[in-house]
Short mmCIF file of C-alpha atoms and ligand atoms in Angstrom, two decimals:
data_model
loop_
_atom_site.label_atom_id
_atom_site.label_comp_id
_atom_site.label_asym_id
_atom_site.label_seq_id
_atom_site.Cartn_x
_atom_site.Cartn_y
_atom_site.Cartn_z
CA MET A 1 80.48 86.37 36.30
CA LYS A 2 79.49 84.79 39.56
CA SER A 3 79.41 85.19 43.34
CA TYR A 4 81.75 82.91 45.25
CA PRO A 5 81.97 82.18 48.99
CA ALA A 6 85.65 83.26 49.00
CA PRO A 7 88.27 84.55 46.50
CA ALA A 8 90.04 81.17 46.65
CA ASP A 9 86.88 79.53 45.27
CA ALA A 10 86.90 81.90 42.29
CA LEU A 11 90.56 81.13 41.67
CA ARG A 12 89.93 77.38 41.79
CA ASP A 13 87.00 77.77 39.41
CA VAL A 14 88.88 79.88 36.87
CA LEU A 15 91.80 77.46 36.84
CA ARG A 16 89.50 74.49 36.20
CA LEU A 17 87.57 76.42 33.55
CA SER A 18 90.70 77.61 31.77
CA SER A 19 92.14 74.10 31.79
CA ALA A 20 88.90 72.83 30.25
CA MET A 21 89.17 75.55 27.57
CA THR A 22 92.64 74.28 26.62
CA SER A 23 91.23 70.77 26.27
CA LYS A 24 88.21 72.05 24.35
CA MET A 25 90.31 73.98 21.82
CA ALA A 26 92.66 71.03 21.30
CA MET A 27 89.83 68.55 20.73
CA ALA A 28 87.97 70.95 18.40
CA SER A 29 91.19 71.40 16.36
CA LEU A 30 91.05 75.16 16.82
CA PRO A 31 94.33 77.10 16.64
CA LEU A 32 93.94 78.63 20.10
CA GLY A 33 95.23 77.82 23.56
CA GLY A 34 92.82 77.99 26.45
CA GLY A 35 91.91 80.74 28.85
CA LYS A 36 89.07 81.90 30.98
CA ALA A 37 88.32 84.90 33.14
CA VAL A 38 86.13 84.97 36.19
CA LEU A 39 84.53 88.16 37.49
CA ALA A 40 83.94 87.33 41.16
CA VAL A 41 81.25 89.73 42.34
CA PRO A 42 79.33 90.07 45.63
CA GLU A 43 76.15 90.11 43.57
CA ILE A 44 75.41 90.24 39.83
CA PRO A 45 75.52 93.97 38.98
CA ARG A 46 72.85 95.61 36.82
CA GLY A 47 72.64 98.90 34.89
CA LYS A 48 75.38 101.44 35.51
CA ALA A 49 77.32 99.21 37.91
CA SER A 50 77.40 96.42 35.32
CA ARG A 51 78.54 98.82 32.58
CA GLU A 52 81.35 100.20 34.75
CA LEU A 53 82.56 96.73 35.62
CA MET A 54 82.53 95.68 31.93
CA LEU A 55 84.53 98.78 30.93
CA ARG A 56 87.10 98.16 33.67
CA TYR A 57 87.31 94.52 32.61
CA GLY A 58 87.70 95.64 28.97
CA ASP A 59 90.73 97.73 29.96
CA LEU A 60 92.24 94.73 31.72
CA VAL A 61 91.77 92.39 28.76
CA GLU A 62 93.13 95.06 26.36
CA SER A 63 96.28 95.30 28.50
CA LEU A 64 96.99 91.65 27.59
CA HIS A 65 97.56 92.74 23.95
CA GLY A 66 95.52 89.99 22.29
CA THR A 67 97.03 87.05 24.17
CA TYR A 68 93.63 86.49 25.77
CA ILE A 69 90.30 86.82 23.96
CA THR A 70 87.27 87.11 26.20
CA ALA A 71 83.72 85.91 25.47
CA CYS A 72 80.30 85.37 27.06
CA ASP A 73 79.51 82.78 29.66
CA MET A 74 77.45 82.49 32.79
CA ASN A 75 75.62 85.75 33.63
CA THR A 76 77.05 87.70 30.70
CA THR A 77 75.43 88.46 27.34
CA PRO A 78 76.36 89.68 23.84
CA ASP A 79 75.27 93.18 25.03
CA ASP A 80 77.94 93.00 27.73
CA MET A 81 80.47 92.03 25.06
CA ASP A 82 79.47 95.20 23.15
CA VAL A 83 80.34 97.27 26.23
CA ILE A 84 83.67 95.48 26.70
CA ALA A 85 84.41 96.15 23.01
CA GLU A 86 84.25 99.90 23.67
CA ARG A 87 87.63 99.47 25.40
CA CYS A 88 88.99 96.25 24.02
CA SER A 89 89.57 94.59 20.65
CA SER A 90 89.95 91.04 21.98
CA VAL A 91 86.34 90.08 22.48
CA PHE A 92 84.22 87.38 20.80
CA GLY A 93 80.43 87.25 20.75
CA ARG A 94 79.36 90.89 20.38
CA THR A 95 75.84 91.37 19.05
CA GLU A 96 75.46 90.97 15.29
CA GLY A 97 74.39 94.62 15.07
CA ASN A 98 77.74 95.57 16.53
CA GLY A 99 79.86 93.40 14.22
CA GLY A 100 79.95 90.20 16.27
CA SER A 101 78.51 86.73 15.71
CA GLY A 102 75.97 86.99 18.54
CA THR A 103 75.12 84.16 20.87
CA SER A 104 76.93 80.88 20.39
CA ALA A 105 74.30 78.86 22.30
CA PRO A 106 72.31 77.62 19.26
CA ASN A 107 75.46 76.18 17.70
CA THR A 108 76.50 74.68 21.03
CA ALA A 109 73.16 72.87 20.87
CA VAL A 110 73.81 71.71 17.27
CA GLY A 111 77.26 70.36 18.20
CA LEU A 112 75.80 68.68 21.27
CA PHE A 113 73.08 67.08 19.14
CA HIS A 114 75.71 65.56 16.82
CA GLY A 115 77.78 64.42 19.83
CA LEU A 116 74.79 62.95 21.64
CA ARG A 117 73.85 60.94 18.55
CA ALA A 118 77.41 59.63 18.19
CA THR A 119 77.34 58.59 21.86
CA VAL A 120 74.00 56.84 21.43
CA ALA A 121 75.38 55.09 18.32
CA HIS A 122 78.29 53.75 20.33
CA ALA A 123 76.14 52.64 23.26
CA PHE A 124 73.20 51.18 21.36
CA GLY A 125 74.62 50.31 17.93
CA SER A 126 72.51 52.90 16.06
CA ASP A 127 72.24 56.67 16.16
CA ASP A 128 68.47 56.53 15.60
CA LEU A 129 66.85 58.56 18.38
CA THR A 130 63.29 57.41 17.59
CA GLY A 131 61.70 56.31 20.85
CA LYS A 132 64.82 56.95 22.93
CA ASP A 133 64.02 58.31 26.40
CA ILE A 134 66.10 61.41 27.06
CA ALA A 135 66.12 63.54 30.24
CA VAL A 136 67.34 67.13 29.87
CA GLN A 137 68.47 69.06 32.96
CA GLY A 138 68.18 72.78 32.23
CA VAL A 139 66.23 74.04 29.21
CA GLY A 140 67.94 77.41 28.78
CA ALA A 141 69.84 78.80 25.80
CA VAL A 142 71.41 75.41 24.96
CA GLY A 143 69.04 72.87 26.56
CA GLY A 144 66.01 74.52 24.90
CA PRO A 145 67.12 74.25 21.26
CA LEU A 146 68.65 70.84 21.98
CA SER A 147 65.27 69.59 23.23
CA ARG A 148 63.60 70.84 20.04
CA MET A 149 66.10 68.95 17.86
CA LEU A 150 65.73 65.79 19.95
CA ALA A 151 61.93 65.96 19.73
CA GLU A 152 62.18 66.48 15.98
CA ALA A 153 64.36 63.34 15.79
CA GLY A 154 61.68 61.30 17.55
CA ALA A 155 63.04 61.12 21.10
CA ARG A 156 60.70 60.99 24.13
CA LEU A 157 61.70 63.81 26.44
CA THR A 158 61.61 64.47 30.17
CA LEU A 159 62.51 68.10 30.91
CA ALA A 160 63.40 69.92 34.13
CA ASP A 161 64.54 73.41 35.04
CA ILE A 162 64.72 75.31 38.32
CA ASP A 163 62.57 77.77 36.38
CA ASP A 164 59.51 75.50 36.50
CA VAL A 165 57.48 77.54 34.05
CA ARG A 166 60.21 77.36 31.43
CA ALA A 167 60.29 73.55 31.59
CA LYS A 168 56.48 73.24 31.59
CA GLU A 169 56.04 75.56 28.59
CA LEU A 170 58.64 73.75 26.52
CA ALA A 171 57.22 70.36 27.54
CA ALA A 172 53.76 71.45 26.40
CA GLU A 173 55.18 72.61 23.05
CA LEU A 174 57.13 69.39 22.46
CA ASP A 175 54.62 66.91 23.85
CA ALA A 176 57.16 66.04 26.54
CA GLU A 177 56.96 65.54 30.29
CA ALA A 178 58.11 68.23 32.74
CA VAL A 179 59.34 67.05 36.14
CA SER A 180 60.79 68.74 39.21
CA ALA A 181 64.45 69.78 38.92
CA ASP A 182 65.36 67.77 42.06
CA GLY A 183 65.12 64.29 40.63
CA ILE A 184 65.82 64.77 36.91
CA LEU A 185 69.23 63.09 36.96
CA GLU A 186 67.66 59.97 38.51
CA THR A 187 65.09 59.55 35.74
CA GLU A 188 65.03 56.03 34.30
CA CYS A 189 65.95 56.68 30.67
CA ASP A 190 68.42 56.02 27.87
CA VAL A 191 70.24 59.38 27.96
CA VAL A 192 70.73 62.08 30.59
CA SER A 193 71.77 65.49 29.23
CA PRO A 194 73.10 67.90 31.89
CA CYS A 195 72.63 71.38 30.40
CA ALA A 196 72.52 73.50 33.57
CA THR A 197 75.52 73.75 35.88
CA GLY A 198 78.82 71.98 36.56
CA GLY A 199 79.72 69.41 39.22
CA VAL A 200 76.49 67.39 38.80
CA LEU A 201 78.32 64.09 38.21
CA ASN A 202 79.76 63.32 41.62
CA ALA A 203 80.24 60.47 44.10
CA GLU A 204 76.74 60.96 45.44
CA ALA A 205 74.86 61.41 42.15
CA ILE A 206 76.55 58.75 39.98
CA PRO A 207 75.27 55.70 41.95
CA ARG A 208 71.73 57.07 41.53
CA LEU A 209 71.81 57.49 37.74
CA ARG A 210 69.50 55.13 35.83
CA CYS A 211 70.64 55.77 32.26
CA ARG A 212 73.04 54.26 29.75
CA VAL A 213 74.49 57.51 28.33
CA VAL A 214 75.40 60.97 29.69
CA ALA A 215 75.90 63.71 27.09
CA GLY A 216 75.26 67.36 27.94
CA ALA A 217 76.41 70.94 27.50
CA ALA A 218 77.36 71.94 31.04
CA ASN A 219 81.02 72.78 31.62
CA ASN A 220 82.93 70.77 34.24
CA GLN A 221 80.20 68.17 34.77
CA LEU A 222 82.53 65.90 36.73
CA ALA A 223 83.07 67.08 40.31
CA GLU A 224 86.49 65.39 40.21
CA PRO A 225 88.40 63.42 37.53
CA GLN A 226 87.71 60.05 39.30
CA ASP A 227 84.01 60.54 38.52
CA ALA A 228 84.72 59.46 34.93
CA GLU A 229 85.92 56.11 36.30
CA ARG A 230 82.83 55.89 38.55
CA LEU A 231 80.67 56.27 35.43
CA ARG A 232 82.65 53.57 33.58
CA GLU A 233 82.25 51.17 36.50
CA ARG A 234 78.50 51.68 36.30
CA GLY A 235 78.50 50.91 32.56
CA ILE A 236 77.42 54.45 31.68
CA LEU A 237 78.91 55.93 28.51
CA TYR A 238 79.96 59.51 29.29
CA ALA A 239 80.61 62.00 26.48
CA PRO A 240 83.38 64.21 27.94
CA ASP A 241 81.92 67.70 28.36
CA TYR A 242 84.73 69.64 26.75
CA VAL A 243 84.45 67.52 23.60
CA VAL A 244 80.68 67.51 23.25
CA ASN A 245 80.07 71.18 24.16
CA ALA A 246 82.70 72.72 21.85
CA GLY A 247 80.05 74.11 19.47
CA GLY A 248 80.22 77.50 21.20
CA VAL A 249 83.92 78.06 20.60
CA ILE A 250 83.61 76.57 17.10
CA HIS A 251 80.97 79.24 16.38
CA LEU A 252 82.96 82.14 17.89
CA ALA A 253 86.42 81.31 16.59
CA GLY A 254 85.08 80.00 13.27
CA TYR A 255 83.08 83.10 12.35
CA GLU A 256 85.08 85.82 14.12
CA MET A 257 88.70 84.70 13.92
CA LEU A 258 89.00 82.22 11.06
CA GLY A 259 86.50 83.92 8.73
CA GLU A 260 84.68 80.64 8.10
CA ASP A 261 81.29 80.32 6.40
CA ASP A 262 78.24 78.37 7.61
CA ASP A 263 79.26 75.23 5.68
CA ARG A 264 82.68 75.07 7.33
CA VAL A 265 81.28 75.80 10.80
CA ASN A 266 78.66 73.08 10.31
CA GLU A 267 81.36 70.66 9.18
CA ARG A 268 83.26 71.35 12.41
CA LEU A 269 80.10 70.88 14.47
CA ARG A 270 79.47 67.49 12.84
CA ALA A 271 83.10 66.51 13.48
CA ILE A 272 82.35 66.58 17.23
CA GLY A 273 80.64 63.21 16.67
CA ASP A 274 83.75 61.80 14.94
CA THR A 275 86.04 63.04 17.72
CA LEU A 276 83.85 61.32 20.31
CA GLY A 277 84.10 58.10 18.28
CA GLU A 278 87.90 58.39 18.60
CA VAL A 279 87.59 58.93 22.37
CA PHE A 280 85.28 55.91 22.82
CA ARG A 281 87.52 53.62 20.75
CA LEU A 282 90.61 54.60 22.75
CA ALA A 283 88.76 54.13 26.07
CA GLU A 284 87.70 50.63 25.03
CA ALA A 285 91.10 49.63 23.66
CA GLU A 286 92.89 50.76 26.83
CA GLY A 287 90.19 49.76 29.31
CA ILE A 288 90.05 53.32 30.69
CA SER A 289 87.28 55.84 31.28
CA THR A 290 86.16 58.11 28.46
CA GLY A 291 87.35 61.07 30.57
CA ALA A 292 90.86 59.59 30.82
CA ALA A 293 90.83 58.77 27.09
CA ALA A 294 89.85 62.34 26.16
CA ASP A 295 92.56 63.73 28.46
CA ALA A 296 95.12 61.42 26.79
CA LEU A 297 94.10 62.63 23.32
CA VAL A 298 94.39 66.27 24.48
CA GLU A 299 97.88 65.59 25.80
CA LYS A 300 98.85 63.93 22.50
CA ARG A 301 97.50 66.82 20.42
CA LEU A 302 99.22 69.42 22.61
CA THR A 303 102.53 67.55 22.49
CA GLU A 304 102.30 67.17 18.72
CA GLY A 305 101.39 70.87 18.48
CA ARG A 306 104.45 71.83 20.51
CA SER A 307 106.81 69.75 18.37
CA ALA A 308 105.23 70.84 15.04
P1 NAD B 401 71.37 79.23 30.47
O1 NAD B 401 71.60 80.02 31.70
O2 NAD B 401 70.71 79.85 29.29
O3 NAD B 401 70.50 77.91 30.82
C1 NAD B 401 70.71 77.15 31.96
C2 NAD B 401 69.35 76.68 32.42
O4 NAD B 401 69.52 75.76 33.50
C3 NAD B 401 68.46 77.81 32.94
O5 NAD B 401 67.18 77.70 32.36
C4 NAD B 401 68.43 77.59 34.46
O6 NAD B 401 67.22 77.99 35.05
C5 NAD B 401 68.61 76.09 34.52
N1 NAD B 401 69.17 75.55 35.77
C6 NAD B 401 70.14 76.08 36.56
N2 NAD B 401 70.40 75.24 37.59
C7 NAD B 401 69.58 74.18 37.43
C8 NAD B 401 69.38 72.98 38.16
N3 NAD B 401 70.08 72.71 39.26
N4 NAD B 401 68.46 72.10 37.71
C9 NAD B 401 67.74 72.35 36.59
N5 NAD B 401 67.89 73.47 35.86
C10 NAD B 401 68.79 74.36 36.27
O7 NAD B 401 72.81 78.62 30.08
P2 NAD B 401 73.22 77.93 28.70
O8 NAD B 401 73.89 78.92 27.82
O9 NAD B 401 72.08 77.11 28.19
O10 NAD B 401 74.37 76.95 29.21
C11 NAD B 401 74.07 75.74 29.90
C12 NAD B 401 75.37 75.07 30.32
O11 NAD B 401 76.17 74.80 29.17
C13 NAD B 401 76.25 75.94 31.23
O12 NAD B 401 76.93 75.08 32.13
C14 NAD B 401 77.24 76.57 30.27
O13 NAD B 401 78.46 76.92 30.91
C15 NAD B 401 77.45 75.42 29.30
N6 NAD B 401 77.91 75.85 27.99
C16 NAD B 401 77.23 76.80 27.30
C17 NAD B 401 77.70 77.19 26.05
C18 NAD B 401 76.98 78.25 25.24
O14 NAD B 401 77.36 78.47 24.09
N7 NAD B 401 75.94 78.88 25.77
C19 NAD B 401 78.85 76.61 25.52
C20 NAD B 401 79.51 75.61 26.24
C21 NAD B 401 79.03 75.24 27.48
#
């Protein structure tokens, strides 16, 4: 749910997001296609207006007879999913009290942690994070728990959030440094982890990066596909977003659709690291960007799926 300058912007966004969902499902080996819905609103509704919108949206999703399953994302919560569920059976991520699996963000962070380590291993020859300098942009529902895991693993953290207080409090807790949100991507470090919004890796930002690895949770980090090549030219190893941030859908589909237990979900989260290894090997063998390599693997998996 988001405000857009014009309806065409919302349409463009939902098409990019739904395409990324297809890629994410394919790379996470989940038996789902990809879809996304965007609620383009003049402003984020609260209270009764929010409830009415969720009910109306629930009716719409129900009319698709299970071909589309909705879930939480930007500006929506498990409580909103509970409201949608009053009208609709195709909804992931209701609260646990209401029969759902709750927020997927902690498992997105776990999957990202595995993926980030696999990316570090490829770039530096070891997945040991002790003493690695890592800059995290956005310490919300995913960036927060990720930072805790990184600190636990011995990394030295630089944290930033447009909510200054949030970054400062977490930095104090983790013995990390909090900096202004403006310059976080330009921090001199080993790893930059974009965990805030999309489009942050663009023609303007990439020349200013001073890191060896980019691995973060944000969806659609590249402003355009060529940005993956820009990163390769700069010698920066980029973990494609839809591979490394699949922990959320692994959580939702694993628990709510496939009936999996914690062990199986954790196995899938760890496999994100192995999938990235496959992406990096293909990129090197073909001399292409990691973004292009991931896209090629998606295409292969979808084609094999179609012919199976
Ligand atoms: P969130 O809203 O809980 O956290 C985002 C944080 O980033 C907030 O603290 C916000 O203040 C901060 N922020 C926003 N713009 C910023 C900026 N320009 N600079 C610095 N900080 C900024 O969201 P989340 O659930 O942690 O998700 C983070 C990203 O990961 C989003 O792009 C989301 O789409 C993506 N993602 C989330 C999940 C999930 O399971 N939650 C799964 C896959 C992908």
